[in-house]
Short mmCIF file of C-alpha atoms in Angstrom, two decimals:
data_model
loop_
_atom_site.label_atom_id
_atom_site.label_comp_id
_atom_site.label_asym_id
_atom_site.label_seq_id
_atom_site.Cartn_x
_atom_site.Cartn_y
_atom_site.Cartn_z
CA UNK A 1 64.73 42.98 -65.14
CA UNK A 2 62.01 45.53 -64.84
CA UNK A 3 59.70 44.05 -67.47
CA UNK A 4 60.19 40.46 -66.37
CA UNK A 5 59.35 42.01 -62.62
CA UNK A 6 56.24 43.30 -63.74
CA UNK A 7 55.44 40.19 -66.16
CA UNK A 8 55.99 38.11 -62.89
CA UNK A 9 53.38 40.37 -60.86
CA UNK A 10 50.76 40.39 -63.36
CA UNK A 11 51.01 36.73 -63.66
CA UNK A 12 50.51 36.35 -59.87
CA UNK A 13 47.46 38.32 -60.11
CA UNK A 14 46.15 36.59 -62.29
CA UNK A 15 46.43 33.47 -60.32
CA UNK A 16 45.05 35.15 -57.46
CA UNK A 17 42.18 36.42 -59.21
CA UNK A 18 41.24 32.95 -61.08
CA UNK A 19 41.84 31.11 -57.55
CA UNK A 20 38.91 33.84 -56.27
CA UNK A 21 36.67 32.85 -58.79
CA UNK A 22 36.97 29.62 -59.00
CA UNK A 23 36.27 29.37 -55.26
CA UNK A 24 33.41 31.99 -55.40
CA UNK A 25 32.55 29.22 -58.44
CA UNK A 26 32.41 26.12 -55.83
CA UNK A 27 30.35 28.23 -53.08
CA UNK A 28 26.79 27.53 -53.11
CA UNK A 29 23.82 29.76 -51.45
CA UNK A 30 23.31 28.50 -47.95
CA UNK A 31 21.22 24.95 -47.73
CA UNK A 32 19.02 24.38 -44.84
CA UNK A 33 19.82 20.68 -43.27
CA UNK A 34 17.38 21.21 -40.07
CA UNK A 35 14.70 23.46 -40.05
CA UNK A 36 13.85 26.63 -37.79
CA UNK A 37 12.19 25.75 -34.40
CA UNK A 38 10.49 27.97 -31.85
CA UNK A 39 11.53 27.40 -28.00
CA UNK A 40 9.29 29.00 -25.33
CA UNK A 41 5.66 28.28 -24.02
CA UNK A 42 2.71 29.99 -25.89
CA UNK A 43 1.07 31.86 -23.26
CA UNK A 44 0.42 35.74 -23.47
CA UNK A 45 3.30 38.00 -21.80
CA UNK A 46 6.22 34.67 -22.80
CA UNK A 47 9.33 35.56 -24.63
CA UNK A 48 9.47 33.16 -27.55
CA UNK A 49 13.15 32.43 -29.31
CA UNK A 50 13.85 31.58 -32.54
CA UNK A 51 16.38 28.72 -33.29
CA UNK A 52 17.96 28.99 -36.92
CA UNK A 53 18.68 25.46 -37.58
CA UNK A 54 21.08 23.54 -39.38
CA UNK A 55 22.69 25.15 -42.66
CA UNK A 56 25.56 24.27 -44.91
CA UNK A 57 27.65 26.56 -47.40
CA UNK A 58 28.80 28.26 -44.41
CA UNK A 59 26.09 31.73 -43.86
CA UNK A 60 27.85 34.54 -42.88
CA UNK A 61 24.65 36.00 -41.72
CA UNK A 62 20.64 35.26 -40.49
CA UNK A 63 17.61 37.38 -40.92
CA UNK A 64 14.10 36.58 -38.56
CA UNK A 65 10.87 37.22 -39.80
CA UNK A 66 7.74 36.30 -37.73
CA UNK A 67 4.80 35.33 -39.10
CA UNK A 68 0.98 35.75 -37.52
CA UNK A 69 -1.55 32.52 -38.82
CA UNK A 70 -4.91 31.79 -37.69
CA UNK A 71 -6.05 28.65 -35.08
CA UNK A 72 -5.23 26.55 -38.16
CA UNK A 73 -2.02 27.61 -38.82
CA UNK A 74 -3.10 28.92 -42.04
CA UNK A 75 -3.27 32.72 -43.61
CA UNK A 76 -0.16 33.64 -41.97
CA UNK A 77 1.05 37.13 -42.80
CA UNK A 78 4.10 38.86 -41.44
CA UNK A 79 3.90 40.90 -38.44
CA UNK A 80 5.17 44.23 -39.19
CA UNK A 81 8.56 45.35 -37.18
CA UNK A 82 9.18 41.32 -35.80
CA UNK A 83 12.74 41.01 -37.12
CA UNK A 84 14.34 39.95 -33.83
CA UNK A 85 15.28 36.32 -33.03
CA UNK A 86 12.50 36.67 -29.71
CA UNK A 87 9.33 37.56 -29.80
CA UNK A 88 7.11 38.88 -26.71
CA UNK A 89 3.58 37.78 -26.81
CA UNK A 90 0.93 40.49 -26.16
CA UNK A 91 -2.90 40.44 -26.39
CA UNK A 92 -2.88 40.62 -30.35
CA UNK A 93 -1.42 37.40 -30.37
CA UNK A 94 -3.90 35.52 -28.29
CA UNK A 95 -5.99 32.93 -30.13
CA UNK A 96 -3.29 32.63 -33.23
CA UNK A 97 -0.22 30.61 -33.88
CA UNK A 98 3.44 32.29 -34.69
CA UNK A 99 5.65 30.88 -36.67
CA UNK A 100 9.26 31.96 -37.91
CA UNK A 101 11.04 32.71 -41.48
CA UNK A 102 15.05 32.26 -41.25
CA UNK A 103 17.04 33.56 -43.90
CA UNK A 104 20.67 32.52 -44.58
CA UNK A 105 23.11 34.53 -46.92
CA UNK A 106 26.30 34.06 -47.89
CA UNK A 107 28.74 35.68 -50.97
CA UNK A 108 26.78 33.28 -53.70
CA UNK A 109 23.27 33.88 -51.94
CA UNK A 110 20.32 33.39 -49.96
CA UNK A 111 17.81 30.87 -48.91
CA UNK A 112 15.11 30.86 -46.39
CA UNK A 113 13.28 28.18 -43.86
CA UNK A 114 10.75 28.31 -41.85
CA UNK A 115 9.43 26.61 -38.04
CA UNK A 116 6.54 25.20 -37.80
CA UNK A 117 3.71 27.20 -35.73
CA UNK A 118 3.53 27.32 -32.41
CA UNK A 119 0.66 25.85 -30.50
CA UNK A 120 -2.70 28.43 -30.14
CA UNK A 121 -1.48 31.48 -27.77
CA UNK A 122 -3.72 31.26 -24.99
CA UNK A 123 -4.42 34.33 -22.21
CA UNK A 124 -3.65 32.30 -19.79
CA UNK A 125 -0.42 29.72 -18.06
CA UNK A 126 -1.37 26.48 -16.52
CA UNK A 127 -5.00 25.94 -15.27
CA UNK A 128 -5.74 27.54 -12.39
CA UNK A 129 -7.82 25.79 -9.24
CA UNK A 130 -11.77 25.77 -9.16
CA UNK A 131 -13.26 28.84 -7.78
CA UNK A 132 -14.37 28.55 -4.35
CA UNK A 133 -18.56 27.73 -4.34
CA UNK A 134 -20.13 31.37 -4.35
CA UNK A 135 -17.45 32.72 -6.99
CA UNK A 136 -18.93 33.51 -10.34
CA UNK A 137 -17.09 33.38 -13.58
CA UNK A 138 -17.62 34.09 -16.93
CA UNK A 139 -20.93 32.19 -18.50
CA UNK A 140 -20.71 31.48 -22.16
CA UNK A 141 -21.06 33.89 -25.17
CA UNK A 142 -25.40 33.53 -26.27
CA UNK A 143 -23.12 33.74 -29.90
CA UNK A 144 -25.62 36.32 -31.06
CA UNK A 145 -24.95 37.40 -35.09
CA UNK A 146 -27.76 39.94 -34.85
CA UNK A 147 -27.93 43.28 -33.08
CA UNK A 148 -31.37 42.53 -31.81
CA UNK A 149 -31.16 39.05 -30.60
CA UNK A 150 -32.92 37.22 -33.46
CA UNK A 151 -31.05 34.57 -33.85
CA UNK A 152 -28.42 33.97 -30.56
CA UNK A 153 -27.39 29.97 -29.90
CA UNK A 154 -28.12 30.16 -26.55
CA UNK A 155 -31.02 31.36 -24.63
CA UNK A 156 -30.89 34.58 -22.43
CA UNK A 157 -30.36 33.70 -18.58
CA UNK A 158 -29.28 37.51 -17.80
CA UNK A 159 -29.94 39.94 -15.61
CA UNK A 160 -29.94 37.34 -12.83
CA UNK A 161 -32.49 38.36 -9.73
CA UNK A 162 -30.75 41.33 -7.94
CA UNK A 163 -32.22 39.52 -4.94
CA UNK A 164 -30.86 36.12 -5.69
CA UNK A 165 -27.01 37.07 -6.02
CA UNK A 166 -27.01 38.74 -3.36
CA UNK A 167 -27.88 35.69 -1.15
CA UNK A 168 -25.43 33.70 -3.31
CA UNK A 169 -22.16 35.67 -3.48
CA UNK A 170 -19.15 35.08 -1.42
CA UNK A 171 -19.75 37.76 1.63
CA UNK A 172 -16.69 39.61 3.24
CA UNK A 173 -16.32 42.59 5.69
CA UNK A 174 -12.95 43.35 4.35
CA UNK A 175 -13.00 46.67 2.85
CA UNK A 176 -9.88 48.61 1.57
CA UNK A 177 -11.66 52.03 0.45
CA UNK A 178 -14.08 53.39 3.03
CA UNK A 179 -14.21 56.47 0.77
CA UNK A 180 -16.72 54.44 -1.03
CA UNK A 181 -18.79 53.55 2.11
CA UNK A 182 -21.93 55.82 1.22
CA UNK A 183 -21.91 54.89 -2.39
CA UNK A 184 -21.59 51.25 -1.23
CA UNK A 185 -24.62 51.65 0.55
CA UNK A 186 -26.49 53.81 -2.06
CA UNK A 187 -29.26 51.48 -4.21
CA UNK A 188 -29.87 52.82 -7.66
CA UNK A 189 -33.30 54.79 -7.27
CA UNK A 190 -34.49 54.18 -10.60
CA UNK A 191 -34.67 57.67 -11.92
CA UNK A 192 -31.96 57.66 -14.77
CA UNK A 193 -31.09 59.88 -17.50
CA UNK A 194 -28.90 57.63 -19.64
CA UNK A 195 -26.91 58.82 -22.91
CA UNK A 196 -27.04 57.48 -26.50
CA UNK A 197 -24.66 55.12 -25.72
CA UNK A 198 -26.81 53.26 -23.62
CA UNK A 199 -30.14 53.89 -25.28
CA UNK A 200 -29.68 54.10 -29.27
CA UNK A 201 -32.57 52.19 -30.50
CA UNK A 202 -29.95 51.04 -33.71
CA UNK A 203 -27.87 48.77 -31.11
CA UNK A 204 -32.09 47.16 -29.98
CA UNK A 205 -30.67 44.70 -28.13
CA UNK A 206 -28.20 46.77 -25.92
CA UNK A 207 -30.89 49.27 -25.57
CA UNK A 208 -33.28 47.08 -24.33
CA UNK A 209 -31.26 46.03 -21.26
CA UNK A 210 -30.37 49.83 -20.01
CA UNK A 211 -33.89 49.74 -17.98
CA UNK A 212 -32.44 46.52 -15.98
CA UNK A 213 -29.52 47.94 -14.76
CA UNK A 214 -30.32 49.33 -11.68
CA UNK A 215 -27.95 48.96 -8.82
CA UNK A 216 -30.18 47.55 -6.59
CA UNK A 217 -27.72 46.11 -3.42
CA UNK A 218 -25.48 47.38 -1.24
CA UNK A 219 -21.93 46.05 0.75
CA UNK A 220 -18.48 46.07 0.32
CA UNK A 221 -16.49 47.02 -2.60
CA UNK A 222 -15.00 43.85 -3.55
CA UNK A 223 -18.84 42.63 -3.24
CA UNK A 224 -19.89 44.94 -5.51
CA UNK A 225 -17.95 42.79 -8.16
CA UNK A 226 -19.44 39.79 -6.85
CA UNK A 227 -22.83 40.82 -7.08
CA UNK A 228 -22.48 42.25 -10.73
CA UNK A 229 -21.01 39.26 -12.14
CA UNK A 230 -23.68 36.91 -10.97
CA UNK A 231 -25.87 39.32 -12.66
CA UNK A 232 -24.60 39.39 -15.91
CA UNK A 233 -22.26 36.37 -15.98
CA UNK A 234 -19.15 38.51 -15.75
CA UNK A 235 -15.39 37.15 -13.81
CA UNK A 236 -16.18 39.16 -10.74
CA UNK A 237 -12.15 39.21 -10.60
CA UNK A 238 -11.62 40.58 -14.29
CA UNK A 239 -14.30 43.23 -13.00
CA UNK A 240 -12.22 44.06 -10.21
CA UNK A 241 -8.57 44.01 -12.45
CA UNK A 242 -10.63 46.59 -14.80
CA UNK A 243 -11.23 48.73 -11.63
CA UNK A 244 -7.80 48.77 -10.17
CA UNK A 245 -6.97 50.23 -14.30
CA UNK A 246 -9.45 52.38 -13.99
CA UNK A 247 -9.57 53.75 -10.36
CA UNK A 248 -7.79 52.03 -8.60
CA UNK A 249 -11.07 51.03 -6.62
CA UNK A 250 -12.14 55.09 -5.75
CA UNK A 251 -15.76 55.72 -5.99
CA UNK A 252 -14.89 59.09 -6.60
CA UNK A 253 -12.39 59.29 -9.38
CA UNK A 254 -12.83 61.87 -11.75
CA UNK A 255 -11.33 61.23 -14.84
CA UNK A 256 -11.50 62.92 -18.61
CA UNK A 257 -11.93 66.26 -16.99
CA UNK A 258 -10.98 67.74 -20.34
CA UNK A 259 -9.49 70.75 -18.47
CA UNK A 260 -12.57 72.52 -17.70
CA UNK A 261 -14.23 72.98 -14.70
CA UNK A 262 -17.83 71.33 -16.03
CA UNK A 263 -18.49 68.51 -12.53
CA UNK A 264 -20.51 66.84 -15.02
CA UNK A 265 -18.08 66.69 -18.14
CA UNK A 266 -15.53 63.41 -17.80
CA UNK A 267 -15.99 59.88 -16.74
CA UNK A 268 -16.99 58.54 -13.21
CA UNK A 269 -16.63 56.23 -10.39
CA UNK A 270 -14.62 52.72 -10.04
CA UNK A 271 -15.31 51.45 -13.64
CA UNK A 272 -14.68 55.28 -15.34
CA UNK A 273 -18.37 55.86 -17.23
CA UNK A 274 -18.14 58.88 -19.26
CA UNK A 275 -21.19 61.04 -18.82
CA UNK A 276 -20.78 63.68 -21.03
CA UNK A 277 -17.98 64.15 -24.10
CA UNK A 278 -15.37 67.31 -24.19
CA UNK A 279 -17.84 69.32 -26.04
CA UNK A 280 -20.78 69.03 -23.47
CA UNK A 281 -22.36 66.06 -25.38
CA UNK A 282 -24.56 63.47 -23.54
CA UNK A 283 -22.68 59.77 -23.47
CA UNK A 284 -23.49 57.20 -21.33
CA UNK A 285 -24.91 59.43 -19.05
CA UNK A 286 -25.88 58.34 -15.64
CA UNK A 287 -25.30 60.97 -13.53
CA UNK A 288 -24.97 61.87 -10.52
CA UNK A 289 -26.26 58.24 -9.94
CA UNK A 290 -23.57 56.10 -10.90
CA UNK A 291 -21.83 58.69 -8.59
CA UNK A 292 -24.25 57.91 -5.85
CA UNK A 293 -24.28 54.40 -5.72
CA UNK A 294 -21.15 52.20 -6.84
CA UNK A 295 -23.86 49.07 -7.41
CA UNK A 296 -25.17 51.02 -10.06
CA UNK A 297 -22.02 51.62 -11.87
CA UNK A 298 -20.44 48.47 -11.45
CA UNK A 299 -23.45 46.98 -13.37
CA UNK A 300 -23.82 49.07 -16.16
CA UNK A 301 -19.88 48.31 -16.51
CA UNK A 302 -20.94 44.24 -16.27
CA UNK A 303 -23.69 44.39 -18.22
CA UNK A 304 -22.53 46.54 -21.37
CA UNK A 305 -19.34 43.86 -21.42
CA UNK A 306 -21.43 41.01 -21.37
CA UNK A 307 -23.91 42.61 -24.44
CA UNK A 308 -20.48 42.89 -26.45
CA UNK A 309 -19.38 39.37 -25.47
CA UNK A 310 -22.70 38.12 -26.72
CA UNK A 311 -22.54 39.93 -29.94
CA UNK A 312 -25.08 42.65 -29.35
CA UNK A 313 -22.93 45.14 -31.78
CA UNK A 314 -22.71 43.27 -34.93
CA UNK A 315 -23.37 44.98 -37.80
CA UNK A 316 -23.02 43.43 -41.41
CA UNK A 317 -20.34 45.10 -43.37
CA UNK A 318 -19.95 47.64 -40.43
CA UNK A 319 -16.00 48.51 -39.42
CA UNK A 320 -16.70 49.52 -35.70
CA UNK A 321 -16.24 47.07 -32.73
CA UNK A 322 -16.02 43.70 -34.36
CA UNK A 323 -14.94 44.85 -37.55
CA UNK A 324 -18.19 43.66 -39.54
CA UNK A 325 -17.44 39.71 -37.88
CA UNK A 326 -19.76 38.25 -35.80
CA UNK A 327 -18.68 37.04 -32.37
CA UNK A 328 -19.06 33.54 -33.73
CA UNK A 329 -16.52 34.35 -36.89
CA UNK A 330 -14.14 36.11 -34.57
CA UNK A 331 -14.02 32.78 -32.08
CA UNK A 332 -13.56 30.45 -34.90
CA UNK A 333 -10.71 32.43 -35.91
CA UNK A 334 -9.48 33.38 -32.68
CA UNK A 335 -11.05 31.37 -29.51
CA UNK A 336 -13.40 33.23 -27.02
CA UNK A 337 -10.81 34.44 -24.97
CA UNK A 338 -9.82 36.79 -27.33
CA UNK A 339 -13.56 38.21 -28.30
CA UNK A 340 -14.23 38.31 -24.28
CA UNK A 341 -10.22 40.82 -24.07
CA UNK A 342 -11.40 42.54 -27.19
CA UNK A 343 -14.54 43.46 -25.40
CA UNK A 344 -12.66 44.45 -22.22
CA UNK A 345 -10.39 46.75 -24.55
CA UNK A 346 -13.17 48.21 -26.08
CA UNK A 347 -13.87 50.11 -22.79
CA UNK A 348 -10.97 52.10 -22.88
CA UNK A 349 -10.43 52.61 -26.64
CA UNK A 350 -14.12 52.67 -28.28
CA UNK A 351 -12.41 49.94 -30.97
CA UNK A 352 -11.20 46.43 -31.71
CA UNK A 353 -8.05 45.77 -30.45
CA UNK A 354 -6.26 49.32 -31.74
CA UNK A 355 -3.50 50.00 -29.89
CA UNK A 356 -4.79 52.01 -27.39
CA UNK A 357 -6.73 48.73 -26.58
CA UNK A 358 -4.38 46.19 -26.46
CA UNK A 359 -1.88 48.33 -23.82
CA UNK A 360 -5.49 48.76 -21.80
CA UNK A 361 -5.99 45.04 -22.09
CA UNK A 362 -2.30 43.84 -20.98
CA UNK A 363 -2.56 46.24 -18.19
CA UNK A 364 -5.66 44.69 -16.66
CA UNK A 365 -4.25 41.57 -17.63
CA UNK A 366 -1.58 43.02 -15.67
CA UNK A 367 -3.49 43.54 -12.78
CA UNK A 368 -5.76 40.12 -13.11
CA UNK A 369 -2.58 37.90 -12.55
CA UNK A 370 -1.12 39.95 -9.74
CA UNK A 371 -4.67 40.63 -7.90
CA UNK A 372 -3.15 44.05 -7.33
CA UNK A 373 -6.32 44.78 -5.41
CA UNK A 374 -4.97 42.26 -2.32
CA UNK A 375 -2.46 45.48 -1.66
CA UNK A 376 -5.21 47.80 -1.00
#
C-alpha cells in the first residue's frame, strides 16, 4: 500500500507539472490591441498622464518611459528618471513634443507600445488679451548668427530714443517701494566704469551697446520697466517677474555678499548686477551707479537680454550660452519662446538651461502668471 501511495503521488505530480507547462505553453507575451495615448494639455507647469492601452495575454504588469523629440516629433531620446505614468512639464520641455513607451510583461514576456507625441509644449495656456496701447512687448529676435552683427535678418531698431518712451509708456503714480524713490529719480550721469562682462571686445556686438545704456529717465518703479522695454524691445512685465525673483522690487538689495564685508563685492539693485566676483574681480561693474539710479540698472538688465535674444553670443563650435547653435538653429528646433526663457535663465545661472536655470526660469515664470508684483 505504501508503494502504490507513493506511485499514485508521483503520478499526480506529474500531471500537475505537464498541466503547468502546457499552459505556460499556450501563454503568449502581452499583444498591444490599442495603442498608448497621452491625456492632458501641453502647456508648461500641466501634469500629463499616460494611458496604457489595450493589451491581450493578460500583463501582470506596465512600465512608462517618456520620451523628449524635437518640433517634428523626431530625434526623440528618453528623458532620464521619467518612469511614472504623469509627467509635469517644466521649462526644458518647452518648444518639444513628449511622447510615451508602455511596456507590458507577463510569465512568457514582454512587449512595448508607444503614444503618439504630444502637440509642441508651449510657455504659455490660452492666448491672453491685447496689451493695452502704451504696453510694450517683446519685438522679434534680429536672428543674428554672428557675434558682431554681420549678418542679422532683421535690421537694428534698438536702443529706442530715451526721450521717446518716455512720452509713450503707460504712466502711473502707483508706487509700492518708496525705498526706491531717490534712485527712481536718479538719471545715469554718464560716468561708468563697466566690467568685462559688459565691455569684452570678443562679444563686439554686446560691447558696442554698453555706451547706450545710460539710464536716462526717472518715475515710478513699475515705470522703470516700461521705459526699458520700449528701449530695447523687452515684455516690460517679464522685466518686472525677473525683479520680484530677484529683489523683490528693492533698489537696495544686496545680494552675493560672499560673507565679507567688501560694499562693493556682490550683486545690486532690482535686477541683481554683480559688480565684482568673490575674489575682488571686476564683472559687470557699474557701480555705485546702478546703485544710484534704478533707470540705469533696469536697462543694462533689458538690454544685455535682448543682445542674447538676438544672438549676440554665438560662437561657432563654442559650448557656453547657446551651446555652439545659433539663435536661428535653437528656434527651429525649439520655437522662440524657448531661446527668449533660455536667455532669461542665463541671468541667474551664466548657462543654457542647466539646472540652476531652469528652477530660475519656472520661478519667474512663477511670478509672470501670478503678477506677484500687484501684492506689493
Amino acid at each position: 500500500m505504501k508503494r502504490s501511495g507513493t506511485i499514485i503521488a508521483a503520478l499526480m505530480l506529474a500531471a500537475v507539472l505537464f498541466a503547468g507547462a502546457s499552459l505556460a505553453g499556450r501563454l503568449r507575451a502581452p499583444q498591444n490591441r490599442a495603442a498608448p495615448k497621452i491625456a492632458g494639455t501641453a502647456h508648461q507647469g500641466n501634469t500629463l498622464t499616460a494611458r496604457r492601452g489595450r493589451w491581450s495575454n493578460r500583463p501582470t504588469a506596465f512600465r512608462y518611459m517618456w520620451q523628449s523629440c524635437n518640433r517634428a516629433a523626431k530625434s526623440c531620446v528618453k528623458v532620464r528618471g521619467a518612469k511614472r505614468v504623469t509627467y509635469l512639464l517644466g521649462a526644458r520641455e518647452v518648444g518639444h513634443r513628449l511622447r510615451v513607451v508602455v511596456t507590458a510583461t507577463n510569465r512568457a514576456g514582454h512587449r512595448s507600445a508607444r503614444s503618439k507625441p504630444t502637440g509642441v509644449i508651449t510657455v504659455q495656456g490660452p492666448p491672453l488679451p491685447p496689451p493695452p496701447p502704451g504696453y510694450f512687448g517683446t519685438d522679434p529676435s534680429r536672428n543674428c548668427v554672428d557675434r558682431a552683427e554681420a549678418s542679422c535678418a532683421l535690421a537694428n531698431s534698438f536702443p529706442r530714443a530715451a526721450a521717446t518712451c518716455a512720452s509713450k509708456i503707460i504712466h502711473t503714480t502707483w508706487e509700492p517701494r518708496h525705498d526706491n524713490d531717490a534712485s527712481n529719480h536718479t538719471v545715469g550721469d554718464g560716468s561708468y566704469v563697466w566690467g568685462p562682462a559688459m565691455t569684452d571686445p570678443y562679444w563686439a556686438a554686446w560691447a558696442g551697446r554698453a555706451p547706450l545704456v545710460q539710464g536716462q529717465f526717472t518715475g515710478t518703479t513699475t515705470e522703470m520697466f516700461s521705459w526699458a522695454g520700449c528701449r530695447w524691445g523687452i515684455d516690460e512685465d517679464l522685466m518686472r517677474a525677473v525683479a520680484v525673483i530677484e529683489s523683490t522690487w528693492h533698489q537696495s538689495t544686496w545680494g552675493d555678499r560672499c560673507g565679507g564685508g567688501d560694499p562693493t563685492i556682490g550683486s545690486f539693485s532690482v535686477v541683481q548686477i554683480k559688480n565684482k566676483n568673490c575674489d575682488g574681480s571686476l564683472l559687470w561693474g557699474g557701480m555705485p551707479d546702478v546703485v544710484q539710479s534704478t533707470a540705469l540698472a533696469v536697462e543694462l538688465y533689458a538690454a544685455r537680454l535682448r543682445a542674447c535674444y538676438n544672438g549676440d553670443f554665438y560662437e561657432p563650435g563654442g559650448s557656453w550660452l547657446y551651446n555652439g547653435q545659433t539663435v536661428r538653429q535653437i528656434a527651429a528646433a525649439h520655437g522662440w519662446p524657448y531661446v527668449l526663457w533660455g536667455c532669461v535663465g542665463s541671468w541667474y545661472s551664466g548657462s543654457w538651461y542647466d539646472s540652476g536655470a531652469v528652477n530660475y526660469i519656472h520661478n519667474v515664470q512663477l511670478a509672470l502668471a501670478q503678477r506677484t508684483w500687484l501684492g506689493y
